[in-house]
Coordinates of C-alpha atoms and ligand atoms in Angstrom, one line a residue:
X1 CA -63.7 59.0 -44.5
X2 CA -64.7 58.1 -41.0
X3 CA -65.0 54.5 -42.0
X4 CA -61.5 54.6 -43.7
X5 CA -60.0 56.1 -40.5
X6 CA -61.5 53.3 -38.4
X7 CA -60.2 50.7 -40.9
X8 CA -56.6 52.3 -40.7
X9 CA -56.9 52.3 -37.0
X10 CA -57.9 48.6 -36.9
X11 CA -55.0 47.7 -39.3
X12 CA -52.6 49.6 -37.1
X13 CA -53.7 48.0 -33.9
X14 CA -53.8 44.5 -35.5
X15 CA -50.3 45.0 -36.9
X16 CA -49.1 46.1 -33.5
X17 CA -50.6 43.1 -31.7
X18 CA -49.1 40.7 -34.3
X19 CA -45.7 42.4 -34.1
X20 CA -45.8 42.3 -30.3
X21 CA -46.7 38.6 -30.3
X22 CA -44.0 37.6 -32.8
X23 CA -41.4 39.7 -31.0
X24 CA -42.3 38.3 -27.6
X25 CA -42.3 34.7 -29.0
X26 CA -38.8 35.3 -30.4
X27 CA -37.6 36.6 -27.0
X28 CA -39.1 33.5 -25.3
X29 CA -37.5 31.3 -27.9
X30 CA -34.1 33.0 -27.5
X31 CA -34.3 32.9 -23.8
X32 CA -35.3 29.2 -23.7
X33 CA -32.5 28.4 -26.1
X34 CA -30.1 30.4 -23.9
X35 CA -31.4 28.5 -20.9
X36 CA -30.9 25.1 -22.5
X37 CA -27.4 26.0 -23.5
X38 CA -26.6 27.2 -20.1
X39 CA -28.2 24.2 -18.5
X40 CA -26.0 21.9 -20.7
X41 CA -23.0 23.9 -19.6
X42 CA -24.1 23.7 -16.0
X43 CA -24.2 19.9 -16.3
X44 CA -20.6 19.9 -17.4
X45 CA -19.4 22.3 -14.8
X46 CA -21.1 24.7 -12.4
X47 CA -20.1 28.1 -13.7
X48 CA -21.0 31.5 -12.4
X49 CA -23.6 31.7 -15.2
X50 CA -25.5 28.9 -13.5
X51 CA -25.6 30.9 -10.3
X52 CA -26.8 34.0 -12.1
X53 CA -29.4 32.1 -14.1
X54 CA -31.0 30.5 -11.1
X55 CA -30.0 33.1 -8.6
X56 CA -28.9 30.2 -6.4
X57 CA -26.3 27.4 -6.6
X58 CA -27.3 24.4 -8.7
X59 CA -24.9 22.1 -7.0
X60 CA -25.7 21.2 -3.4
X61 CA -23.9 23.4 -0.9
X62 CA -20.7 21.7 0.1
X63 CA -21.0 20.2 3.6
X64 CA -18.0 21.3 5.6
X65 CA -18.0 17.9 7.4
X66 CA -17.5 15.9 4.2
X67 CA -13.9 16.2 3.1
X68 CA -13.7 17.4 -0.5
X69 CA -10.2 17.0 -1.8
X70 CA -8.2 13.8 -2.3
X71 CA -5.8 14.8 0.4
X72 CA -8.6 15.8 2.9
X73 CA -10.4 12.4 2.2
X74 CA -7.1 10.5 2.8
X75 CA -6.2 12.4 6.0
X76 CA -9.8 11.9 7.2
X77 CA -9.6 8.1 6.4
X78 CA -6.4 7.6 8.3
X79 CA -7.3 9.8 11.2
X80 CA -8.6 6.9 13.4
X81 CA -5.3 5.1 13.1
X82 CA -3.0 8.0 12.6
X83 CA -4.4 11.1 14.3
X84 CA -1.3 13.2 14.3
X85 CA -0.1 14.0 10.8
X86 CA 3.6 14.7 10.7
X87 CA 4.9 18.1 9.6
X88 CA 5.0 18.3 5.8
X89 CA 8.7 18.0 4.7
X90 CA 9.7 16.0 7.8
X91 CA 11.2 12.5 7.5
X92 CA 7.9 11.0 9.0
X93 CA 5.8 12.8 6.4
X94 CA 8.0 11.5 3.6
X95 CA 7.5 8.0 5.0
X96 CA 3.8 8.5 5.4
X97 CA 3.6 9.5 1.7
X98 CA 5.6 6.5 0.6
X99 CA 4.0 3.8 2.8
X100 CA 0.9 5.3 4.4
X101 CA -1.7 3.9 2.0
X102 CA -2.1 0.9 4.4
X103 CA -3.6 3.3 7.1
X104 CA -6.9 3.7 5.1
X105 CA -8.0 0.1 6.1
X106 CA -11.1 0.7 8.1
X107 CA -11.3 -2.7 9.8
X108 CA -11.1 -2.4 13.6
X109 CA -9.3 -5.8 13.9
X110 CA -6.3 -4.5 12.0
X111 CA -3.7 -3.0 14.3
X112 CA -1.5 -0.2 13.0
X113 CA 1.9 1.0 14.3
X114 CA 1.8 4.1 16.5
X115 CA 4.4 5.7 14.2
X116 CA 5.6 5.4 10.6
X117 CA 9.1 4.5 11.7
X118 CA 10.4 2.4 14.6
X119 CA 13.8 3.5 16.0
X120 CA 15.0 0.0 17.0
X121 CA 14.2 -3.7 17.5
X122 CA 12.7 -3.2 20.9
X123 CA 10.1 -0.7 19.7
X124 CA 9.3 -3.0 16.7
X125 CA 8.9 -6.0 19.0
X126 CA 6.7 -4.1 21.4
X127 CA 4.2 -3.4 18.6
X128 CA 4.5 -6.8 16.9
X129 CA 3.8 -8.6 20.2
X130 CA 0.3 -7.0 20.2
X131 CA -0.6 -8.4 16.8
X132 CA -2.9 -11.4 16.2
X133 CA -1.1 -13.3 13.4
X134 CA -2.2 -16.1 11.1
X135 CA -0.2 -18.4 8.8
X136 CA -0.4 -18.2 5.0
X137 CA -1.6 -21.6 3.8
X138 CA 1.1 -23.7 2.1
X139 CA 4.0 -21.8 3.4
X140 CA 6.7 -22.7 6.0
X141 CA 6.6 -19.6 8.2
X142 CA 4.9 -16.8 6.4
X143 CA 2.6 -14.9 8.9
X144 CA 0.4 -11.8 8.5
X145 CA -2.2 -10.1 10.6
X146 CA -5.3 -12.3 10.8
X147 CA -7.6 -10.4 8.4
X148 CA -4.8 -9.8 5.9
X149 CA -3.9 -13.5 6.1
X150 CA -7.5 -14.7 5.7
X151 CA -8.0 -12.4 2.7
X152 CA -4.7 -13.6 1.1
X153 CA -5.5 -17.3 1.8
X154 CA -8.9 -16.7 0.0
X155 CA -7.2 -15.1 -3.0
X156 CA -4.6 -17.9 -3.1
X157 CA -7.4 -20.5 -3.0
X158 CA -8.9 -18.9 -6.1
X159 CA -5.7 -18.5 -8.0
X160 CA -2.2 -20.0 -7.7
X161 CA -0.2 -17.0 -6.4
X162 CA 3.4 -17.8 -5.4
X163 CA 5.4 -15.8 -2.9
X164 CA 8.3 -13.9 -4.4
X165 CA 11.0 -16.1 -2.9
X166 CA 8.8 -19.2 -3.0
X167 CA 7.9 -19.8 0.7
X168 CA 10.1 -17.9 3.1
X169 CA 9.2 -15.6 6.0
X170 CA 11.2 -12.7 4.5
X171 CA 8.4 -12.1 2.0
X172 CA 5.9 -11.7 4.8
X173 CA 6.2 -10.2 8.3
X174 CA 9.7 -9.1 9.0
X175 CA 11.6 -8.1 12.1
X176 CA 13.6 -5.0 12.5
X177 CA 16.9 -6.9 11.8
X178 CA 15.7 -8.2 8.5
X179 CA 14.4 -4.7 7.5
X180 CA 17.8 -3.3 8.3
X181 CA 19.7 -6.1 6.5
X182 CA 17.7 -5.4 3.3
X183 CA 18.3 -1.7 3.6
X184 CA 22.1 -2.2 3.9
X185 CA 22.0 -4.5 0.8
X186 CA 20.7 -1.6 -1.4
X187 CA 21.5 1.6 0.5
X188 CA 23.6 3.1 3.3
X189 CA 23.7 6.0 5.8
X190 CA 24.4 8.5 3.0
X191 CA 21.2 7.4 1.2
X192 CA 19.3 7.7 4.5
X193 CA 20.5 11.2 5.1
X194 CA 19.3 12.1 1.6
X195 CA 15.9 10.5 2.2
X196 CA 15.6 12.5 5.4
X197 CA 16.4 15.7 3.6
X198 CA 13.8 14.9 0.9
X199 CA 16.5 14.7 -1.8
X200 CA 16.1 11.0 -2.5
X201 CA 12.8 9.2 -3.0
X202 CA 13.5 6.5 -5.7
X203 CA 15.1 4.2 -3.1
X204 CA 11.8 4.1 -1.2
X205 CA 10.4 2.0 -4.0
X206 CA 13.3 -0.4 -3.8
X207 CA 13.7 -0.9 -0.1
X208 CA 12.3 0.7 3.0
X209 CA 14.6 2.5 5.5
X210 CA 15.2 0.8 8.8
X211 CA 12.1 0.6 10.9
X212 CA 9.8 1.9 8.2
X213 CA 8.8 -1.1 6.2
X214 CA 5.1 -2.1 5.8
X215 CA 6.5 -5.7 6.3
X216 CA 7.0 -4.8 10.0
X217 CA 3.2 -4.3 10.3
X218 CA 2.1 -7.7 9.1
X219 CA 0.1 -6.1 6.3
X220 CA 2.4 -6.6 3.3
X221 CA 3.7 -9.4 1.3
X222 CA 6.0 -9.9 -1.7
X223 CA 4.4 -12.0 -4.5
X224 CA 5.2 -13.3 -7.9
X225 CA 2.2 -12.1 -9.9
X226 CA 2.3 -12.8 -13.6
X227 CA -1.3 -12.6 -15.0
X228 CA -4.5 -10.7 -14.8
X229 CA -6.5 -13.4 -13.0
X230 CA -4.0 -13.5 -10.1
X231 CA -4.2 -9.7 -9.9
X232 CA -8.0 -9.7 -9.9
X233 CA -8.2 -12.4 -7.2
X234 CA -5.9 -10.1 -5.0
X235 CA -8.0 -7.0 -5.8
X236 CA -11.2 -8.9 -5.0
X237 CA -9.8 -9.7 -1.6
X238 CA -8.5 -6.3 -0.6
X239 CA -4.9 -6.6 -1.7
X240 CA -3.3 -3.8 -3.8
X241 CA 0.1 -2.4 -4.9
X242 CA 0.7 0.8 -2.9
X243 CA 4.4 1.4 -3.2
X244 CA 5.4 3.0 -6.5
X245 CA 7.8 0.9 -8.5
X246 CA 8.0 -1.9 -5.9
X247 CA 6.4 -4.4 -8.3
X248 CA 6.3 -7.6 -6.1
X249 CA 5.1 -5.7 -3.0
X250 CA 1.4 -6.0 -2.1
X251 CA -0.4 -4.2 0.7
X252 CA -3.5 -5.3 2.5
X253 CA -6.1 -2.5 2.4
X254 CA -9.2 -4.5 3.3
X255 CA -11.6 -2.7 1.0
X256 CA -13.0 -3.0 -2.5
X257 CA -11.3 -1.1 -5.3
X258 CA -14.3 1.2 -5.7
X259 CA -13.7 2.5 -2.2
X260 CA -10.1 3.5 -2.8
X261 CA -10.7 6.9 -4.4
X262 CA -13.4 7.7 -1.8
X263 CA -10.7 7.0 0.9
X264 CA -8.4 9.5 -0.9
X265 CA -6.0 7.1 -2.6
X266 CA -4.7 8.1 -6.0
X267 CA -4.4 5.6 -8.9
X268 CA -1.2 5.7 -10.9
X269 CA -0.3 3.3 -13.7
X270 CA 3.4 2.8 -14.1
X271 CA 4.7 0.4 -16.8
X272 CA 1.3 -1.3 -16.8
X273 CA 1.1 -1.7 -13.0
X274 CA -1.8 0.0 -11.2
X275 CA -0.6 1.5 -8.0
X276 CA -2.8 3.1 -5.3
X277 CA -0.7 5.9 -3.8
X278 CA -1.2 8.4 -1.0
X279 CA -2.2 11.9 -2.3
X280 CA 0.1 13.8 0.2
Ligands
ZN1 ZN1 7.7 -5.9 0.0

């Protein structure tokens, strides 16, 4: 009887130990499965579950000095050339949105206008007289700022890339009068009033308002691009399309395509054309 009791006691203890081991193993298995699933989820997006699981954030704590959003990156990139951002909704802000991609160019040699719109010929000339210009090879009188011209000459030495009109100055750096003449060809004061009020934006992809063209800055050119090789040669040399729907218009940005998102520009493909637009 005593022996039987001992045997029962032994069986009970053994069963309890086995049960405990199996149970704890299941819990471990379940929790490790749960961890793996959560880890996978964490790799996709950092959820609150990740924070709970590790009791600390998995992603590095955002550094407040590194701009996070597209818009913050863009405004930070243009800050050296364009420290005072115009009031959202203002005419200047509308122009910065349409033509301001050029301001991301980090090259110190490139000179930017002090404003997105010149009020008259005198203001335009005062800025243009400070620019160091260089001729585009094989043209009559097409001039751009030196680094923009050097990059374009290199692209044109790699591929045959004709100017839109063939060879004229009007494809390249323009004066205030030419900018105004082109505006009057397509638009009028009524259009300008609507642009100012934010009620008209499509015209900005056709012609720039007086004093607001990138062509005044010596950093834009109108080209006749018809194939992918020409396009690639331009991209490789820092030239991109930055004005939505203005197909022949190319802007010198001076950086590699990989840098454009980092500098806050937003890629938008319209009818097969890849534009790099401001995110504001
Ligand atoms: Zn143009």
